[in-house]
Amino acid sequence: MSIDPDFKPPRSPWEQRLCLCPEGDFYKSLQSGKVNVVTDHISSVNAHSVTTDSGKTVDTNIIITVTGLRLQLAGGARLLVDGKPIDVSERSLWKGVMLQDLPNAAFVIRYTIALWTLGADTTAKLVVRLLKHMDING
């Protein structure tokens, strides 16, 4: 299966919504061969399909609509470890909370609508569990 153009977006990481899938079921679905992903602008929605701006008609079971999102991690601050900059686009984000190779830092990244408090609470509980585990295990 070719990943272009559907998984090679025109924007850089952190300038768009990222596909985060903590349990990996999205990726398992893709590997099953039963799922197709189409990224395009929707021209019209019909009873069982959508037509894209490029004229392609796609039969659908699920439609996930998204808009552009401009995320500025850490408020735009330069992240440094031992005086060396951390390029977030080259790092993994563990459970949406901790950035690879950036020790002693946790992020609360959630949408600023509806479930912000629930997401922030979940993140805080995860960080506390991790700190307790580290304390118990030295």
PDB file of C-alpha atoms in Angstrom, residues 9-133:
ATOM      1  CA  PRO A   9       0.735  15.857   4.394  1.00  0.00           C
ATOM      2  CA  PRO A  10       1.672  19.265   3.007  1.00  0.00           C
ATOM      3  CA  ARG A  11       2.266  20.729   6.484  1.00  0.00           C
ATOM      4  CA  SER A  12       5.099  20.146   8.932  1.00  0.00           C
ATOM      5  CA  PRO A  13       4.576  18.249  12.216  1.00  0.00           C
ATOM      6  CA  TRP A  14       3.004  20.420  14.927  1.00  0.00           C
ATOM      7  CA  GLU A  15       1.298  22.573  12.264  1.00  0.00           C
ATOM      8  CA  GLN A  16      -1.562  20.112  11.931  1.00  0.00           C
ATOM      9  CA  ARG A  17      -3.459  17.543  13.913  1.00  0.00           C
ATOM     10  CA  LEU A  18      -1.403  14.455  14.451  1.00  0.00           C
ATOM     11  CA  CYS A  19      -2.755  10.932  14.319  1.00  0.00           C
ATOM     12  CA  LEU A  20      -2.150   9.618  17.814  1.00  0.00           C
ATOM     13  CA  CYS A  21      -3.346   6.143  18.621  1.00  0.00           C
ATOM     14  CA  PRO A  22      -2.299   5.010  22.129  1.00  0.00           C
ATOM     15  CA  GLU A  23      -3.607   1.431  21.762  1.00  0.00           C
ATOM     16  CA  GLY A  24      -2.458   1.038  18.163  1.00  0.00           C
ATOM     17  CA  ASP A  25      -5.861  -0.146  16.887  1.00  0.00           C
ATOM     18  CA  PHE A  26      -5.800   2.373  14.024  1.00  0.00           C
ATOM     19  CA  TYR A  27      -2.543   0.882  12.758  1.00  0.00           C
ATOM     20  CA  LYS A  28      -3.790  -2.684  13.269  1.00  0.00           C
ATOM     21  CA  SER A  29      -6.831  -1.796  11.174  1.00  0.00           C
ATOM     22  CA  LEU A  30      -4.608  -0.468   8.396  1.00  0.00           C
ATOM     23  CA  GLN A  31      -2.525  -3.644   8.448  1.00  0.00           C
ATOM     24  CA  SER A  32      -5.666  -5.788   8.155  1.00  0.00           C
ATOM     25  CA  GLY A  33      -6.164  -4.592   4.582  1.00  0.00           C
ATOM     26  CA  LYS A  34      -9.826  -3.787   5.291  1.00  0.00           C
ATOM     27  CA  VAL A  35      -9.278  -0.048   5.783  1.00  0.00           C
ATOM     28  CA  ASN A  36      -8.582   2.715   3.318  1.00  0.00           C
ATOM     29  CA  VAL A  37      -7.543   6.213   4.298  1.00  0.00           C
ATOM     30  CA  VAL A  38      -8.217   9.126   1.977  1.00  0.00           C
ATOM     31  CA  THR A  39      -7.084  12.635   2.798  1.00  0.00           C
ATOM     32  CA  ASP A  40      -8.694  15.228   0.610  1.00  0.00           C
ATOM     33  CA  HIS A  41     -11.172  18.044   0.872  1.00  0.00           C
ATOM     34  CA  ILE A  42     -14.781  16.865   0.828  1.00  0.00           C
ATOM     35  CA  SER A  43     -16.969  18.330  -1.890  1.00  0.00           C
ATOM     36  CA  SER A  44     -20.171  16.512  -0.941  1.00  0.00           C
ATOM     37  CA  VAL A  45     -21.457  13.808   1.402  1.00  0.00           C
ATOM     38  CA  ASN A  46     -23.974  11.254   0.159  1.00  0.00           C
ATOM     39  CA  ALA A  47     -25.834   8.418   1.918  1.00  0.00           C
ATOM     40  CA  HIS A  48     -22.966   5.916   1.578  1.00  0.00           C
ATOM     41  CA  SER A  49     -20.067   7.879   0.091  1.00  0.00           C
ATOM     42  CA  VAL A  50     -18.259  11.168  -0.175  1.00  0.00           C
ATOM     43  CA  THR A  51     -17.037  13.002  -3.235  1.00  0.00           C
ATOM     44  CA  THR A  52     -13.735  14.791  -2.875  1.00  0.00           C
ATOM     45  CA  ASP A  53     -12.696  18.075  -4.456  1.00  0.00           C
ATOM     46  CA  SER A  54     -10.482  16.067  -6.800  1.00  0.00           C
ATOM     47  CA  GLY A  55     -13.618  14.273  -8.091  1.00  0.00           C
ATOM     48  CA  LYS A  56     -12.970  10.929  -6.400  1.00  0.00           C
ATOM     49  CA  THR A  57     -16.017   9.107  -4.972  1.00  0.00           C
ATOM     50  CA  VAL A  58     -15.212   7.071  -1.861  1.00  0.00           C
ATOM     51  CA  ASP A  59     -17.566   4.554  -0.244  1.00  0.00           C
ATOM     52  CA  THR A  60     -17.520   5.170   3.510  1.00  0.00           C
ATOM     53  CA  ASN A  61     -18.395   3.565   6.808  1.00  0.00           C
ATOM     54  CA  ILE A  62     -16.712   6.284   8.872  1.00  0.00           C
ATOM     55  CA  ILE A  63     -15.867   9.882   8.039  1.00  0.00           C
ATOM     56  CA  ILE A  64     -13.427  11.736  10.266  1.00  0.00           C
ATOM     57  CA  THR A  65     -13.448  15.434   9.517  1.00  0.00           C
ATOM     58  CA  VAL A  66     -10.613  17.655  10.656  1.00  0.00           C
ATOM     59  CA  THR A  67      -9.470  21.176  10.146  1.00  0.00           C
ATOM     60  CA  GLY A  68      -6.024  22.688  10.291  1.00  0.00           C
ATOM     61  CA  LEU A  69      -4.526  23.105  13.728  1.00  0.00           C
ATOM     62  CA  ARG A  70      -1.456  25.088  14.617  1.00  0.00           C
ATOM     63  CA  LEU A  71       0.084  23.675  17.772  1.00  0.00           C
ATOM     64  CA  GLN A  72       2.935  25.484  19.426  1.00  0.00           C
ATOM     65  CA  LEU A  73       4.609  23.051  21.806  1.00  0.00           C
ATOM     66  CA  ALA A  74       5.891  24.596  25.047  1.00  0.00           C
ATOM     67  CA  GLY A  75       4.513  27.975  24.056  1.00  0.00           C
ATOM     68  CA  GLY A  76       7.154  28.275  21.353  1.00  0.00           C
ATOM     69  CA  ALA A  77      10.058  28.069  23.813  1.00  0.00           C
ATOM     70  CA  ARG A  78      13.302  26.559  22.537  1.00  0.00           C
ATOM     71  CA  LEU A  79      13.804  23.204  24.198  1.00  0.00           C
ATOM     72  CA  LEU A  80      17.398  22.487  25.217  1.00  0.00           C
ATOM     73  CA  VAL A  81      19.091  19.543  26.929  1.00  0.00           C
ATOM     74  CA  ASP A  82      22.681  20.160  28.029  1.00  0.00           C
ATOM     75  CA  GLY A  83      22.707  23.267  25.844  1.00  0.00           C
ATOM     76  CA  LYS A  84      21.702  21.346  22.704  1.00  0.00           C
ATOM     77  CA  PRO A  85      18.357  22.079  21.015  1.00  0.00           C
ATOM     78  CA  ILE A  86      15.688  19.370  20.865  1.00  0.00           C
ATOM     79  CA  ASP A  87      13.939  19.114  17.506  1.00  0.00           C
ATOM     80  CA  VAL A  88      10.441  17.932  18.458  1.00  0.00           C
ATOM     81  CA  SER A  89       9.693  16.821  14.885  1.00  0.00           C
ATOM     82  CA  GLU A  90      12.356  14.125  15.268  1.00  0.00           C
ATOM     83  CA  ARG A  91      11.148  12.801  18.635  1.00  0.00           C
ATOM     84  CA  SER A  92       8.368  10.508  19.793  1.00  0.00           C
ATOM     85  CA  LEU A  93       5.725  11.691  22.231  1.00  0.00           C
ATOM     86  CA  TRP A  94       5.024   8.969  24.803  1.00  0.00           C
ATOM     87  CA  LYS A  95       1.314   8.711  25.590  1.00  0.00           C
ATOM     88  CA  GLY A  96       0.927  12.351  24.536  1.00  0.00           C
ATOM     89  CA  VAL A  97       2.724  13.407  27.722  1.00  0.00           C
ATOM     90  CA  MET A  98       6.510  13.027  27.593  1.00  0.00           C
ATOM     91  CA  LEU A  99       8.882  13.846  24.744  1.00  0.00           C
ATOM     92  CA  GLN A 100      11.689  11.445  23.868  1.00  0.00           C
ATOM     93  CA  ASP A 101      15.116  12.665  25.089  1.00  0.00           C
ATOM     94  CA  LEU A 102      13.596  15.509  27.124  1.00  0.00           C
ATOM     95  CA  PRO A 103      13.974  14.358  30.741  1.00  0.00           C
ATOM     96  CA  ASN A 104      11.971  15.662  33.693  1.00  0.00           C
ATOM     97  CA  ALA A 105       9.272  17.273  31.576  1.00  0.00           C
ATOM     98  CA  ALA A 106       5.632  16.448  30.955  1.00  0.00           C
ATOM     99  CA  PHE A 107       3.174  18.192  28.659  1.00  0.00           C
ATOM    100  CA  VAL A 108      -0.551  18.671  28.974  1.00  0.00           C
ATOM    101  CA  ILE A 109      -1.672  18.687  25.363  1.00  0.00           C
ATOM    102  CA  ARG A 110      -5.419  18.717  24.887  1.00  0.00           C
ATOM    103  CA  TYR A 111      -7.977  20.632  22.907  1.00  0.00           C
ATOM    104  CA  THR A 112      -9.001  23.901  24.487  1.00  0.00           C
ATOM    105  CA  ILE A 113     -12.676  22.986  24.308  1.00  0.00           C
ATOM    106  CA  ALA A 114     -14.990  20.536  26.056  1.00  0.00           C
ATOM    107  CA  LEU A 115     -12.703  17.901  27.574  1.00  0.00           C
ATOM    108  CA  TRP A 116      -9.663  19.982  28.555  1.00  0.00           C
ATOM    109  CA  THR A 117     -10.138  19.360  32.282  1.00  0.00           C
ATOM    110  CA  LEU A 118     -10.674  15.626  31.833  1.00  0.00           C
ATOM    111  CA  GLY A 119      -7.590  15.390  29.619  1.00  0.00           C
ATOM    112  CA  ALA A 120      -5.461  17.439  32.008  1.00  0.00           C
ATOM    113  CA  ASP A 121      -6.646  15.299  34.927  1.00  0.00           C
ATOM    114  CA  THR A 122      -5.792  12.094  33.051  1.00  0.00           C
ATOM    115  CA  THR A 123      -2.336  13.448  32.200  1.00  0.00           C
ATOM    116  CA  ALA A 124      -1.705  14.452  35.819  1.00  0.00           C
ATOM    117  CA  LYS A 125      -2.699  11.001  37.061  1.00  0.00           C
ATOM    118  CA  LEU A 126      -0.340   9.354  34.569  1.00  0.00           C
ATOM    119  CA  VAL A 127       2.573  11.563  35.634  1.00  0.00           C
ATOM    120  CA  VAL A 128       1.885  10.890  39.341  1.00  0.00           C
ATOM    121  CA  ARG A 129       1.732   7.115  38.686  1.00  0.00           C
ATOM    122  CA  LEU A 130       5.037   7.327  36.824  1.00  0.00           C
ATOM    123  CA  LEU A 131       6.704   9.351  39.598  1.00  0.00           C
ATOM    124  CA  LYS A 132       5.447   6.892  42.236  1.00  0.00           C
ATOM    125  CA  HIS A 133       6.773   3.970  40.188  1.00  0.00           C
TER     126      HIS A 133
END
